[in-house]
Every structure is written in structure tokens, then in C-alpha cells.
PDB file of C-alpha atoms in Angstrom:
ATOM      1  CA  MET V   1     -67.735  37.893 -60.554  1.00  0.00           C
ATOM      2  CA  ARG V   2     -64.369  38.671 -59.366  1.00  0.00           C
ATOM      3  CA  PRO V   3     -61.853  38.359 -62.482  1.00  0.00           C
ATOM      4  CA  ALA V   4     -59.478  35.760 -60.502  1.00  0.00           C
ATOM      5  CA  VAL V   5     -62.401  33.888 -59.462  1.00  0.00           C
ATOM      6  CA  ALA V   6     -63.670  34.190 -63.034  1.00  0.00           C
ATOM      7  CA  LEU V   7     -60.202  32.617 -64.432  1.00  0.00           C
ATOM      8  CA  VAL V   8     -60.417  29.464 -62.146  1.00  0.00           C
ATOM      9  CA  LEU V   9     -63.557  28.480 -63.142  1.00  0.00           C
ATOM     10  CA  LEU V  10     -62.961  29.035 -66.527  1.00  0.00           C
ATOM     11  CA  LEU V  11     -59.639  27.021 -66.241  1.00  0.00           C
ATOM     12  CA  GLY V  12     -61.709  23.881 -64.886  1.00  0.00           C
ATOM     13  CA  LEU V  13     -64.143  24.521 -67.547  1.00  0.00           C
ATOM     14  CA  ALA V  14     -61.355  24.479 -70.628  1.00  0.00           C
ATOM     15  CA  ALA V  15     -59.421  21.578 -69.207  1.00  0.00           C
ATOM     16  CA  ALA V  16     -62.557  19.442 -69.902  1.00  0.00           C
ATOM     17  CA  CYS V  17     -63.065  20.399 -73.410  1.00  0.00           C
ATOM     18  CA  ALA V  18     -59.633  21.737 -74.356  1.00  0.00           C
ATOM     19  CA  PRO V  19     -58.891  20.868 -78.195  1.00  0.00           C
ATOM     20  CA  ALA V  20     -55.649  18.944 -78.915  1.00  0.00           C
ATOM     21  CA  ALA V  21     -52.243  20.842 -77.811  1.00  0.00           C
ATOM     22  CA  ARG V  22     -50.685  22.686 -80.776  1.00  0.00           C
ATOM     23  CA  ALA V  23     -47.331  22.358 -79.435  1.00  0.00           C
ATOM     24  CA  PRO V  24     -44.485  20.009 -80.396  1.00  0.00           C
ATOM     25  CA  ALA V  25     -43.707  17.096 -78.344  1.00  0.00           C
ATOM     26  CA  GLY V  26     -41.104  17.872 -75.292  1.00  0.00           C
ATOM     27  CA  THR V  27     -41.123  18.743 -71.562  1.00  0.00           C
ATOM     28  CA  VAL V  28     -44.433  20.496 -70.646  1.00  0.00           C
ATOM     29  CA  GLU V  29     -43.579  23.966 -69.306  1.00  0.00           C
ATOM     30  CA  ALA V  30     -47.088  24.965 -68.905  1.00  0.00           C
ATOM     31  CA  THR V  31     -50.880  24.739 -69.139  1.00  0.00           C
ATOM     32  CA  SER V  32     -52.377  27.239 -71.168  1.00  0.00           C
ATOM     33  CA  LEU V  33     -55.512  29.369 -70.047  1.00  0.00           C
ATOM     34  CA  LEU V  34     -57.508  27.183 -72.153  1.00  0.00           C
ATOM     35  CA  GLY V  35     -56.129  23.659 -70.556  1.00  0.00           C
ATOM     36  CA  GLU V  36     -53.840  22.757 -73.465  1.00  0.00           C
ATOM     37  CA  PRO V  37     -50.100  21.463 -72.603  1.00  0.00           C
ATOM     38  CA  LEU V  38     -47.425  24.270 -73.493  1.00  0.00           C
ATOM     39  CA  ARG V  39     -43.934  22.885 -74.607  1.00  0.00           C
ATOM     40  CA  PRO V  40     -41.100  25.006 -75.759  1.00  0.00           C
ATOM     41  CA  PRO V  41     -40.638  25.143 -79.583  1.00  0.00           C
ATOM     42  CA  GLU V  42     -37.484  23.774 -80.953  1.00  0.00           C
ATOM     43  CA  PRO V  43     -34.866  26.589 -81.822  1.00  0.00           C
ATOM     44  CA  SER V  44     -32.337  26.822 -84.654  1.00  0.00           C
ATOM     45  CA  PRO V  45     -29.403  24.956 -83.933  1.00  0.00           C
ATOM     46  CA  GLU V  46     -27.570  28.062 -84.304  1.00  0.00           C
ATOM     47  CA  PHE V  47     -29.568  30.230 -81.793  1.00  0.00           C
ATOM     48  CA  ARG V  48     -29.380  27.016 -79.507  1.00  0.00           C
ATOM     49  CA  ALA V  49     -25.738  26.656 -79.675  1.00  0.00           C
ATOM     50  CA  GLU V  50     -24.872  30.315 -78.947  1.00  0.00           C
ATOM     51  CA  GLN V  51     -27.621  30.270 -75.744  1.00  0.00           C
ATOM     52  CA  GLN V  52     -26.118  27.005 -74.296  1.00  0.00           C
ATOM     53  CA  ALA V  53     -22.495  28.843 -74.620  1.00  0.00           C
ATOM     54  CA  ARG V  54     -23.912  32.190 -72.932  1.00  0.00           C
ATOM     55  CA  LEU V  55     -25.763  30.136 -70.305  1.00  0.00           C
ATOM     56  CA  ALA V  56     -22.285  28.364 -69.309  1.00  0.00           C
ATOM     57  CA  GLU V  57     -20.723  31.520 -69.582  1.00  0.00           C
ATOM     58  CA  ALA V  58     -23.252  32.806 -66.737  1.00  0.00           C
ATOM     59  CA  ARG V  59     -23.017  29.580 -64.821  1.00  0.00           C
ATOM     60  CA  VAL V  60     -19.037  29.945 -64.353  1.00  0.00           C
ATOM     61  CA  ALA V  61     -20.069  33.634 -63.202  1.00  0.00           C
ATOM     62  CA  LEU V  62     -22.382  32.619 -60.733  1.00  0.00           C
ATOM     63  CA  ASP V  63     -20.073  29.809 -59.298  1.00  0.00           C
ATOM     64  CA  ALA V  64     -17.192  32.638 -58.926  1.00  0.00           C
ATOM     65  CA  ASP V  65     -19.742  34.830 -57.084  1.00  0.00           C
ATOM     66  CA  PRO V  66     -22.931  33.454 -56.085  1.00  0.00           C
ATOM     67  CA  ASP V  67     -23.259  36.591 -53.697  1.00  0.00           C
ATOM     68  CA  ASP V  68     -23.691  38.944 -56.911  1.00  0.00           C
ATOM     69  CA  PRO V  69     -27.593  39.298 -57.729  1.00  0.00           C
ATOM     70  CA  GLU V  70     -27.046  39.973 -61.263  1.00  0.00           C
ATOM     71  CA  ALA V  71     -25.245  36.652 -61.770  1.00  0.00           C
ATOM     72  CA  TRP V  72     -28.393  35.034 -60.967  1.00  0.00           C
ATOM     73  CA  ILE V  73     -30.416  37.182 -63.217  1.00  0.00           C
ATOM     74  CA  TRP V  74     -28.305  36.024 -66.057  1.00  0.00           C
ATOM     75  CA  VAL V  75     -28.387  32.457 -65.241  1.00  0.00           C
ATOM     76  CA  GLY V  76     -32.202  32.559 -65.368  1.00  0.00           C
ATOM     77  CA  ARG V  77     -32.425  34.691 -68.300  1.00  0.00           C
ATOM     78  CA  ARG V  78     -30.023  32.600 -70.280  1.00  0.00           C
ATOM     79  CA  THR V  79     -32.043  29.285 -69.077  1.00  0.00           C
ATOM     80  CA  ALA V  80     -35.456  30.977 -70.001  1.00  0.00           C
ATOM     81  CA  TYR V  81     -33.979  31.779 -73.410  1.00  0.00           C
ATOM     82  CA  LEU V  82     -33.684  28.220 -74.318  1.00  0.00           C
ATOM     83  CA  GLY V  83     -37.728  27.491 -73.465  1.00  0.00           C
ATOM     84  CA  ARG V  84     -36.788  26.354 -69.820  1.00  0.00           C
ATOM     85  CA  TYR V  85     -39.154  28.575 -68.140  1.00  0.00           C
ATOM     86  CA  ARG V  86     -39.818  26.481 -64.509  1.00  0.00           C
ATOM     87  CA  GLU V  87     -36.062  26.131 -64.430  1.00  0.00           C
ATOM     88  CA  ALA V  88     -35.838  29.987 -64.946  1.00  0.00           C
ATOM     89  CA  ILE V  89     -38.227  30.915 -61.985  1.00  0.00           C
ATOM     90  CA  GLU V  90     -36.123  28.071 -59.473  1.00  0.00           C
ATOM     91  CA  ILE V  91     -32.833  30.080 -60.122  1.00  0.00           C
ATOM     92  CA  TYR V  92     -34.790  33.356 -59.728  1.00  0.00           C
ATOM     93  CA  SER V  93     -36.258  31.860 -56.738  1.00  0.00           C
ATOM     94  CA  ALA V  94     -32.537  30.473 -55.653  1.00  0.00           C
ATOM     95  CA  GLY V  95     -31.186  33.923 -56.062  1.00  0.00           C
ATOM     96  CA  ILE V  96     -34.075  35.961 -54.012  1.00  0.00           C
ATOM     97  CA  ALA V  97     -33.224  33.212 -50.975  1.00  0.00           C
ATOM     98  CA  ARG V  98     -29.896  34.896 -51.215  1.00  0.00           C
ATOM     99  CA  HIS V  99     -30.694  38.401 -52.255  1.00  0.00           C
ATOM    100  CA  PRO V 100     -34.564  39.137 -50.947  1.00  0.00           C
ATOM    101  CA  GLU V 101     -34.439  42.766 -51.558  1.00  0.00           C
ATOM    102  CA  ASP V 102     -33.146  42.850 -55.303  1.00  0.00           C
ATOM    103  CA  ALA V 103     -36.359  44.128 -56.946  1.00  0.00           C
ATOM    104  CA  ARG V 104     -34.507  42.681 -60.288  1.00  0.00           C
ATOM    105  CA  LEU V 105     -35.027  38.788 -59.293  1.00  0.00           C
ATOM    106  CA  TYR V 106     -38.758  39.707 -58.540  1.00  0.00           C
ATOM    107  CA  ARG V 107     -39.218  41.610 -62.011  1.00  0.00           C
ATOM    108  CA  HIS V 108     -37.640  38.663 -64.065  1.00  0.00           C
ATOM    109  CA  ARG V 109     -39.392  35.951 -61.884  1.00  0.00           C
ATOM    110  CA  GLY V 110     -42.719  37.335 -62.340  1.00  0.00           C
ATOM    111  CA  HIS V 111     -42.140  37.902 -65.829  1.00  0.00           C
ATOM    112  CA  ARG V 112     -41.628  34.116 -66.421  1.00  0.00           C
ATOM    113  CA  ARG V 113     -44.275  33.486 -64.295  1.00  0.00           C
ATOM    114  CA  ILE V 114     -46.585  35.290 -66.634  1.00  0.00           C
ATOM    115  CA  THR V 115     -45.087  32.732 -69.316  1.00  0.00           C
ATOM    116  CA  VAL V 116     -45.927  29.536 -67.464  1.00  0.00           C
ATOM    117  CA  ARG V 117     -49.613  31.264 -66.749  1.00  0.00           C
ATOM    118  CA  GLU V 118     -49.158  31.657 -62.915  1.00  0.00           C
ATOM    119  CA  LEU V 119     -50.511  35.175 -62.827  1.00  0.00           C
ATOM    120  CA  ASP V 120     -51.571  35.577 -59.495  1.00  0.00           C
ATOM    121  CA  ARG V 121     -47.898  34.608 -58.359  1.00  0.00           C
ATOM    122  CA  ALA V 122     -46.678  36.707 -61.284  1.00  0.00           C
ATOM    123  CA  VAL V 123     -48.965  39.886 -59.637  1.00  0.00           C
ATOM    124  CA  GLU V 124     -47.171  39.272 -56.351  1.00  0.00           C
ATOM    125  CA  ASP V 125     -43.706  39.070 -57.564  1.00  0.00           C
ATOM    126  CA  LEU V 126     -44.010  42.397 -59.663  1.00  0.00           C
ATOM    127  CA  GLU V 127     -46.061  44.509 -57.083  1.00  0.00           C
ATOM    128  CA  ARG V 128     -43.068  43.479 -54.475  1.00  0.00           C
ATOM    129  CA  ALA V 129     -40.581  44.575 -57.178  1.00  0.00           C
ATOM    130  CA  ALA V 130     -42.152  47.609 -57.110  1.00  0.00           C
ATOM    131  CA  ALA V 131     -42.462  48.312 -53.666  1.00  0.00           C
ATOM    132  CA  LEU V 132     -38.625  47.729 -53.482  1.00  0.00           C
ATOM    133  CA  ARG V 133     -38.165  50.369 -56.285  1.00  0.00           C
ATOM    134  CA  GLU V 134     -40.518  52.962 -54.890  1.00  0.00           C
ATOM    135  CA  GLY V 135     -39.130  56.499 -54.871  1.00  0.00           C
ATOM    136  CA  ARG V 136     -35.597  54.972 -56.260  1.00  0.00           C
ATOM    137  CA  PRO V 137     -34.210  56.335 -59.912  1.00  0.00           C
ATOM    138  CA  ASP V 138     -34.884  54.430 -62.548  1.00  0.00           C
ATOM    139  CA  GLU V 139     -32.264  52.384 -64.716  1.00  0.00           C
ATOM    140  CA  ILE V 140     -31.758  51.054 -68.202  1.00  0.00           C
ATOM    141  CA  GLU V 141     -32.274  47.045 -68.267  1.00  0.00           C
ATOM    142  CA  PRO V 142     -29.374  45.381 -70.591  1.00  0.00           C
ATOM    143  CA  ASP V 143     -30.938  43.304 -73.497  1.00  0.00           C
ATOM    144  CA  GLY V 144     -29.938  39.895 -73.508  1.00  0.00           C
ATOM    145  CA  LEU V 145     -31.350  39.718 -76.957  1.00  0.00           C
ATOM    146  CA  PRO V 146     -30.008  42.960 -78.324  1.00  0.00           C
ATOM    147  CA  ASN V 147     -31.825  44.729 -80.920  1.00  0.00           C
ATOM    148  CA  ALA V 148     -30.515  45.637 -84.381  1.00  0.00           C
ATOM    149  CA  ARG V 149     -28.923  48.498 -83.053  1.00  0.00           C
ATOM    150  CA  ASN V 150     -27.932  46.738 -79.830  1.00  0.00           C
ATOM    151  CA  ILE V 151     -29.878  50.092 -77.944  1.00  0.00           C
ATOM    152  CA  PRO V 152     -31.953  48.832 -74.914  1.00  0.00           C
ATOM    153  CA  THR V 153     -35.484  50.114 -74.914  1.00  0.00           C
ATOM    154  CA  SER V 154     -36.640  49.499 -71.486  1.00  0.00           C
ATOM    155  CA  THR V 155     -35.823  50.154 -67.939  1.00  0.00           C
ATOM    156  CA  LEU V 156     -36.251  48.422 -64.852  1.00  0.00           C
ATOM    157  CA  HIS V 157     -39.261  50.349 -63.729  1.00  0.00           C
ATOM    158  CA  SER V 158     -40.785  50.323 -67.091  1.00  0.00           C
ATOM    159  CA  ASN V 159     -40.538  46.672 -67.083  1.00  0.00           C
ATOM    160  CA  ILE V 160     -42.006  46.022 -63.938  1.00  0.00           C
ATOM    161  CA  TYR V 161     -45.183  48.006 -64.218  1.00  0.00           C
ATOM    162  CA  TYR V 162     -45.417  46.687 -67.971  1.00  0.00           C
ATOM    163  CA  HIS V 163     -45.385  43.082 -66.854  1.00  0.00           C
ATOM    164  CA  LEU V 164     -47.385  44.113 -63.856  1.00  0.00           C
ATOM    165  CA  GLY V 165     -50.063  45.564 -66.027  1.00  0.00           C
ATOM    166  CA  LEU V 166     -50.307  42.659 -68.320  1.00  0.00           C
ATOM    167  CA  ALA V 167     -50.356  40.402 -65.290  1.00  0.00           C
ATOM    168  CA  HIS V 168     -53.929  41.764 -64.533  1.00  0.00           C
ATOM    169  CA  TYR V 169     -54.680  42.230 -68.247  1.00  0.00           C
ATOM    170  CA  LEU V 170     -54.451  38.488 -68.393  1.00  0.00           C
ATOM    171  CA  SER V 171     -56.587  37.956 -65.780  1.00  0.00           C
ATOM    172  CA  GLY V 172     -59.343  40.618 -66.338  1.00  0.00           C
ATOM    173  CA  ASP V 173     -58.641  43.043 -63.910  1.00  0.00           C
ATOM    174  CA  PHE V 174     -58.732  46.207 -66.270  1.00  0.00           C
ATOM    175  CA  GLU V 175     -59.027  48.830 -63.190  1.00  0.00           C
ATOM    176  CA  ARG V 176     -55.779  47.407 -61.930  1.00  0.00           C
ATOM    177  CA  ALA V 177     -54.093  46.710 -65.400  1.00  0.00           C
ATOM    178  CA  GLU V 178     -54.741  50.777 -66.122  1.00  0.00           C
ATOM    179  CA  ARG V 179     -53.036  51.790 -63.323  1.00  0.00           C
ATOM    180  CA  ALA V 180     -50.188  49.712 -63.874  1.00  0.00           C
ATOM    181  CA  TYR V 181     -49.789  50.951 -67.325  1.00  0.00           C
ATOM    182  CA  ARG V 182     -50.350  54.707 -66.554  1.00  0.00           C
ATOM    183  CA  ALA V 183     -47.299  54.093 -63.969  1.00  0.00           C
ATOM    184  CA  CYS V 184     -45.466  52.472 -66.988  1.00  0.00           C
ATOM    185  CA  LEU V 185     -46.282  55.341 -69.018  1.00  0.00           C
ATOM    186  CA  ARG V 186     -44.143  57.551 -66.787  1.00  0.00           C
ATOM    187  CA  PHE V 187     -41.274  55.523 -67.401  1.00  0.00           C
ATOM    188  CA  SER V 188     -41.730  54.863 -71.360  1.00  0.00           C
ATOM    189  CA  GLY V 189     -39.235  57.712 -72.475  1.00  0.00           C
ATOM    190  CA  ASN V 190     -38.359  56.413 -75.801  1.00  0.00           C
ATOM    191  CA  PRO V 191     -40.749  55.777 -79.006  1.00  0.00           C
ATOM    192  CA  ASP V 192     -40.218  51.869 -78.576  1.00  0.00           C
ATOM    193  CA  MET V 193     -41.535  51.835 -75.050  1.00  0.00           C
ATOM    194  CA  LEU V 194     -44.179  54.680 -75.796  1.00  0.00           C
ATOM    195  CA  SER V 195     -45.624  52.781 -78.281  1.00  0.00           C
ATOM    196  CA  ALA V 196     -45.576  49.506 -76.695  1.00  0.00           C
ATOM    197  CA  THR V 197     -47.231  51.153 -73.518  1.00  0.00           C
ATOM    198  CA  THR V 198     -49.644  53.165 -75.330  1.00  0.00           C
ATOM    199  CA  HIS V 199     -50.895  49.945 -77.143  1.00  0.00           C
ATOM    200  CA  TRP V 200     -51.895  48.269 -73.696  1.00  0.00           C
ATOM    201  CA  LEU V 201     -53.238  51.372 -71.927  1.00  0.00           C
ATOM    202  CA  TYR V 202     -55.086  51.943 -75.156  1.00  0.00           C
ATOM    203  CA  ILE V 203     -56.920  48.858 -75.105  1.00  0.00           C
ATOM    204  CA  THR V 204     -57.035  48.671 -71.313  1.00  0.00           C
ATOM    205  CA  LEU V 205     -58.958  51.889 -71.283  1.00  0.00           C
ATOM    206  CA  ARG V 206     -61.508  50.261 -74.625  1.00  0.00           C
ATOM    207  CA  ARG V 207     -62.266  47.461 -72.443  1.00  0.00           C
ATOM    208  CA  ARG V 208     -63.320  49.856 -69.626  1.00  0.00           C
ATOM    209  CA  GLY V 209     -65.118  51.917 -71.564  1.00  0.00           C
ATOM    210  CA  SER V 210     -63.206  55.157 -71.605  1.00  0.00           C
ATOM    211  CA  ASP V 211     -62.914  55.712 -75.432  1.00  0.00           C
ATOM    212  CA  ALA V 212     -62.328  59.507 -74.977  1.00  0.00           C
ATOM    213  CA  GLU V 213     -59.245  59.240 -72.809  1.00  0.00           C
ATOM    214  CA  ALA V 214     -58.278  55.943 -74.841  1.00  0.00           C
ATOM    215  CA  ALA V 215     -58.216  58.192 -78.080  1.00  0.00           C
ATOM    216  CA  VAL V 216     -56.106  60.829 -76.483  1.00  0.00           C
ATOM    217  CA  LEU V 217     -53.377  58.713 -75.805  1.00  0.00           C
ATOM    218  CA  LEU V 218     -52.755  58.400 -79.759  1.00  0.00           C
ATOM    219  CA  GLU V 219     -52.377  62.140 -79.978  1.00  0.00           C
ATOM    220  CA  PRO V 220     -48.586  61.535 -79.898  1.00  0.00           C
ATOM    221  CA  ILE V 221     -48.255  58.629 -81.705  1.00  0.00           C
ATOM    222  CA  HIS V 222     -47.160  59.320 -85.766  1.00  0.00           C
ATOM    223  CA  ALA V 223     -45.738  57.788 -88.876  1.00  0.00           C
ATOM    224  CA  GLY V 224     -42.392  59.458 -88.523  1.00  0.00           C
ATOM    225  CA  MET V 225     -41.805  57.727 -84.857  1.00  0.00           C
ATOM    226  CA  ASP V 226     -37.936  56.288 -84.697  1.00  0.00           C
ATOM    227  CA  ILE V 227     -38.980  52.900 -83.869  1.00  0.00           C
ATOM    228  CA  ILE V 228     -36.154  50.032 -83.197  1.00  0.00           C
ATOM    229  CA  GLU V 229     -37.968  47.085 -82.249  1.00  0.00           C
ATOM    230  CA  ASN V 230     -41.534  47.650 -81.016  1.00  0.00           C
ATOM    231  CA  ARG V 231     -43.014  47.713 -84.912  1.00  0.00           C
ATOM    232  CA  ALA V 232     -45.523  45.671 -84.145  1.00  0.00           C
ATOM    233  CA  TYR V 233     -47.248  47.877 -81.546  1.00  0.00           C
ATOM    234  CA  HIS V 234     -46.488  51.133 -83.545  1.00  0.00           C
ATOM    235  CA  ARG V 235     -48.699  49.756 -86.034  1.00  0.00           C
ATOM    236  CA  LEU V 236     -51.418  48.927 -84.115  1.00  0.00           C
ATOM    237  CA  MET V 237     -51.259  52.286 -83.074  1.00  0.00           C
ATOM    238  CA  LEU V 238     -51.328  53.683 -86.127  1.00  0.00           C
ATOM    239  CA  MET V 239     -54.538  51.108 -87.083  1.00  0.00           C
ATOM    240  CA  TYR V 240     -56.280  52.461 -83.804  1.00  0.00           C
ATOM    241  CA  ARG V 241     -55.681  56.210 -85.511  1.00  0.00           C
ATOM    242  CA  GLY V 242     -57.217  54.820 -88.702  1.00  0.00           C
ATOM    243  CA  GLU V 243     -53.927  55.390 -90.872  1.00  0.00           C
ATOM    244  CA  ILE V 244     -53.843  51.627 -91.634  1.00  0.00           C
ATOM    245  CA  GLU V 245     -56.540  49.224 -92.407  1.00  0.00           C
ATOM    246  CA  PRO V 246     -56.731  46.070 -89.916  1.00  0.00           C
ATOM    247  CA  ALA V 247     -56.929  43.584 -93.077  1.00  0.00           C
ATOM    248  CA  ALA V 248     -54.037  45.185 -94.537  1.00  0.00           C
ATOM    249  CA  LEU V 249     -52.050  44.856 -91.277  1.00  0.00           C
ATOM    250  CA  LEU V 250     -53.172  41.402 -90.327  1.00  0.00           C
ATOM    251  CA  GLU V 251     -52.209  40.014 -93.862  1.00  0.00           C
ATOM    252  CA  GLN V 252     -48.329  41.716 -93.347  1.00  0.00           C
ATOM    253  CA  ALA V 253     -48.456  39.910 -90.073  1.00  0.00           C
ATOM    254  CA  GLN V 254     -49.163  36.633 -91.282  1.00  0.00           C
ATOM    255  CA  THR V 255     -46.592  36.576 -93.922  1.00  0.00           C
ATOM    256  CA  GLU V 256     -43.786  37.683 -91.146  1.00  0.00           C
ATOM    257  CA  GLY V 257     -45.525  34.929 -88.652  1.00  0.00           C
ATOM    258  CA  GLY V 258     -44.092  33.954 -84.782  1.00  0.00           C
ATOM    259  CA  VAL V 259     -43.978  37.085 -82.358  1.00  0.00           C
ATOM    260  CA  GLU V 260     -45.190  39.643 -85.131  1.00  0.00           C
ATOM    261  CA  LEU V 261     -48.275  37.343 -85.878  1.00  0.00           C
ATOM    262  CA  ALA V 262     -49.144  36.918 -82.161  1.00  0.00           C
ATOM    263  CA  THR V 263     -48.807  41.189 -81.383  1.00  0.00           C
ATOM    264  CA  ILE V 264     -50.464  42.270 -84.134  1.00  0.00           C
ATOM    265  CA  GLY V 265     -53.071  39.432 -84.682  1.00  0.00           C
ATOM    266  CA  TYR V 266     -54.265  39.824 -81.377  1.00  0.00           C
ATOM    267  CA  GLY V 267     -54.661  43.675 -81.496  1.00  0.00           C
ATOM    268  CA  VAL V 268     -56.727  43.315 -84.426  1.00  0.00           C
ATOM    269  CA  GLY V 269     -58.844  40.607 -83.220  1.00  0.00           C
ATOM    270  CA  ASN V 270     -59.369  42.556 -80.222  1.00  0.00           C
ATOM    271  CA  ALA V 271     -60.266  45.507 -82.337  1.00  0.00           C
ATOM    272  CA  TYR V 272     -63.163  43.491 -84.175  1.00  0.00           C
ATOM    273  CA  LEU V 273     -64.408  42.179 -80.665  1.00  0.00           C
ATOM    274  CA  GLN V 274     -64.438  45.644 -79.467  1.00  0.00           C
ATOM    275  CA  ALA V 275     -66.746  46.288 -82.497  1.00  0.00           C
ATOM    276  CA  GLY V 276     -68.809  43.643 -81.911  1.00  0.00           C
ATOM    277  CA  GLN V 277     -67.368  41.410 -84.308  1.00  0.00           C
ATOM    278  CA  ARG V 278     -67.056  38.256 -82.237  1.00  0.00           C
ATOM    279  CA  THR V 279     -67.103  35.517 -84.751  1.00  0.00           C
ATOM    280  CA  ARG V 280     -64.344  37.691 -86.904  1.00  0.00           C
ATOM    281  CA  ALA V 281     -62.301  37.925 -83.416  1.00  0.00           C
ATOM    282  CA  VAL V 282     -62.624  34.466 -82.470  1.00  0.00           C
ATOM    283  CA  GLU V 283     -60.892  33.559 -86.066  1.00  0.00           C
ATOM    284  CA  ILE V 284     -58.039  35.709 -85.546  1.00  0.00           C
ATOM    285  CA  PHE V 285     -57.514  34.828 -82.163  1.00  0.00           C
ATOM    286  CA  GLU V 286     -57.361  30.962 -83.038  1.00  0.00           C
ATOM    287  CA  ARG V 287     -55.224  31.975 -85.835  1.00  0.00           C
ATOM    288  CA  VAL V 288     -52.701  33.642 -83.108  1.00  0.00           C
ATOM    289  CA  LEU V 289     -52.863  30.199 -81.200  1.00  0.00           C
ATOM    290  CA  ASP V 290     -52.100  28.375 -84.514  1.00  0.00           C
ATOM    291  CA  GLY V 291     -48.867  29.928 -84.939  1.00  0.00           C
ATOM    292  CA  GLY V 292     -47.557  28.362 -81.512  1.00  0.00           C
ATOM    293  CA  THR V 293     -45.422  31.172 -79.978  1.00  0.00           C
ATOM    294  CA  TRP V 294     -47.038  30.766 -76.853  1.00  0.00           C
ATOM    295  CA  ALA V 295     -44.695  33.072 -74.708  1.00  0.00           C
ATOM    296  CA  ALA V 296     -45.565  35.803 -76.849  1.00  0.00           C
ATOM    297  CA  PHE V 297     -47.819  38.213 -74.741  1.00  0.00           C
ATOM    298  CA  GLY V 298     -50.060  38.550 -77.930  1.00  0.00           C
ATOM    299  CA  TYR V 299     -50.503  34.837 -77.763  1.00  0.00           C
ATOM    300  CA  LEU V 300     -51.167  34.883 -73.964  1.00  0.00           C
ATOM    301  CA  ALA V 301     -53.906  37.681 -74.439  1.00  0.00           C
ATOM    302  CA  ALA V 302     -55.566  35.767 -77.539  1.00  0.00           C
ATOM    303  CA  GLU V 303     -55.557  32.869 -75.202  1.00  0.00           C
ATOM    304  CA  ALA V 304     -57.091  34.844 -72.620  1.00  0.00           C
ATOM    305  CA  GLU V 305     -59.518  36.128 -74.689  1.00  0.00           C
ATOM    306  CA  LEU V 306     -60.748  32.748 -76.044  1.00  0.00           C
ATOM    307  CA  ALA V 307     -61.229  31.700 -72.141  1.00  0.00           C
ATOM    308  CA  ARG V 308     -63.057  34.349 -71.306  1.00  0.00           C
ATOM    309  CA  LEU V 309     -65.304  34.140 -74.409  1.00  0.00           C
ATOM    310  CA  ARG V 310     -65.976  30.177 -73.400  1.00  0.00           C
ATOM    311  CA  MET V 311     -66.682  30.759 -69.989  1.00  0.00           C
ATOM    312  CA  PRO V 312     -70.625  30.851 -69.019  1.00  0.00           C
ATOM    313  CA  ALA V 313     -72.085  33.946 -67.953  1.00  0.00           C
ATOM    314  CA  ASP V 314     -72.826  34.524 -64.452  1.00  0.00           C
ATOM    315  CA  ASP V 315     -76.828  34.384 -65.497  1.00  0.00           C
ATOM    316  CA  ASP V 316     -76.261  31.120 -66.945  1.00  0.00           C
ATOM    317  CA  GLU V 317     -74.879  29.788 -63.952  1.00  0.00           C
ATOM    318  CA  PRO V 318     -77.044  27.493 -61.530  1.00  0.00           C
TER     319      PRO V 318
END
């Protein structure tokens, strides 16, 4: 069965038998791949106040110069940081109407379409962004939520292909995911992006049965890498190399919670799944979902795995 068709079928199945939503009360921003309503978590008062102030500044800049595509991008990004993902998508769409040749707007809209589980539309946006940037020099993307060193670790090209690979991976189209992640690897020029991209490409290759190729990817990974923000992906890489025990890594992630639990939880659960330990994998995927960080990529991947595992096999269909 084709991946896109499979997802449509599993969404219908999941909606009929989905458990109660884990998210708190509030505006529904998306429906999970398991048919559950997803509502944005309540941020801390300090974070909310800071982001609302930054959003107000971004809106002033946009009002002053609506012909500046970057002004549209920052209003969209600041809106999304407050959990208003669909509003952010509308902002990017308005920006695209004015600037239809600016790849950045498609890249950011594609990201948020992944967040709200519109995977096919995300692929369209990200492929459009890739086409617009084909043959053009790469550029650093500024961080909206800076890391501890205030050093951006990703670029426009790497972000386009990284998110494109993710959209394909979540849809179960591992062949196209591999192509996107291999393209992303060309633009992953620092330890952080190398770790993140290698993680997704590694598990994609494992899913495709290309274990020898996957093992080669781990050769540049080592414990002494200077990681700024992608520590979870780096630790997963060390686990794949056999240098960290899965149980110990998962225990540490449970203590940290949040996005760390989502990222590491999915990586560990997927490792068990690839080893044929389905029951253990499902238990960990469910634990990731209990964490509630539903915009995190690890959460999305755990959700997609559970949806696939609950879908009837082709030979069971009438």
C-alpha cells in the first residue's frame, strides 16, 4: 500500500478508536495521527510575556514595511512560539501572497504544517522551497529561541531538507525521506546538524534495510564532539554505536522530560522496534505521548509509529 493512502486509512481507523486526549483544555490546533485533538500547552508566564512582547515588536516592523518578507517570517515565528500554529500558517500564507518567490516563507510554513499534521501540504511547501533555492548559496538562519551560546546551528538549505525528510519519514515514505536527508547532510556543516541529520538518516536507512550503509554513517560520530544544542541526537548516535545503554539513556531522558524525552524516547523505542521488541517499543512510544510535547519531532514520530502499528495489514483487508 502506498504511504499516503495508508495514512489516510489509518487516520480514519484511529479517529474511531482513539483514547481520551492528553492535552489540556484550550483551542484545538491539530488532530493527531491517532485522531486525538491537540491543544497548545500553557507556557510559563515569563516565556509568554517575553514572546508576546517580541511578537508585538515584530508586528510593528511588519506594519512599517509589509513589503519586507523577513517581517512576515518573524511575525509567523513569534506567533508559532506561542502555540498558535494555524495562525502562523495563515501569516506565512499572507506573506507568500506578497512574496511568492521567497523560499523562506515556504520553509517556515512547511515546518508548521508538519506541526499540525498536514504532511502532504508540508511536502508541497518544502519541495517548493527546495526548488526556489536550487543552485543558490546557502545562508545561516537566525534563531528565534537562541541556544546557550547564541550561535545558530542550522542554515536555510539544511532546514528545508531536514523538514522535508521528516515529512516523508512521518508519512512512511522512507525512500523519499532518505533522498531528503542525504541532501540535508551536504549542508550539515557543524557537529549539531551532523548529529541531528545523521540520526534521521540512520534510522531511515535501517527502516529500508540498508544496515551496512547506516553503520557507515556513525563513523564520524564520537563522544568528544562539541555539541551546543542537539545533545539528545548526539546521545542517540552514541547509543547506536553501542557506547550508551538504551535503558540508561531512557532513564536520563525521563528525568529531563520535555523535548529531551520525546527525542530520546522515540529513538530508544524505535531501536527496540527494529530489534523486533514491539511490546517494549509501544510502551516507550506511549510514554513519549504521555509527555505531552506534541510539537516535538520525537513525539510526532512516536505518534506515527503507533498509528502504523494499529493499522490493519494489507492481507487483513476485505
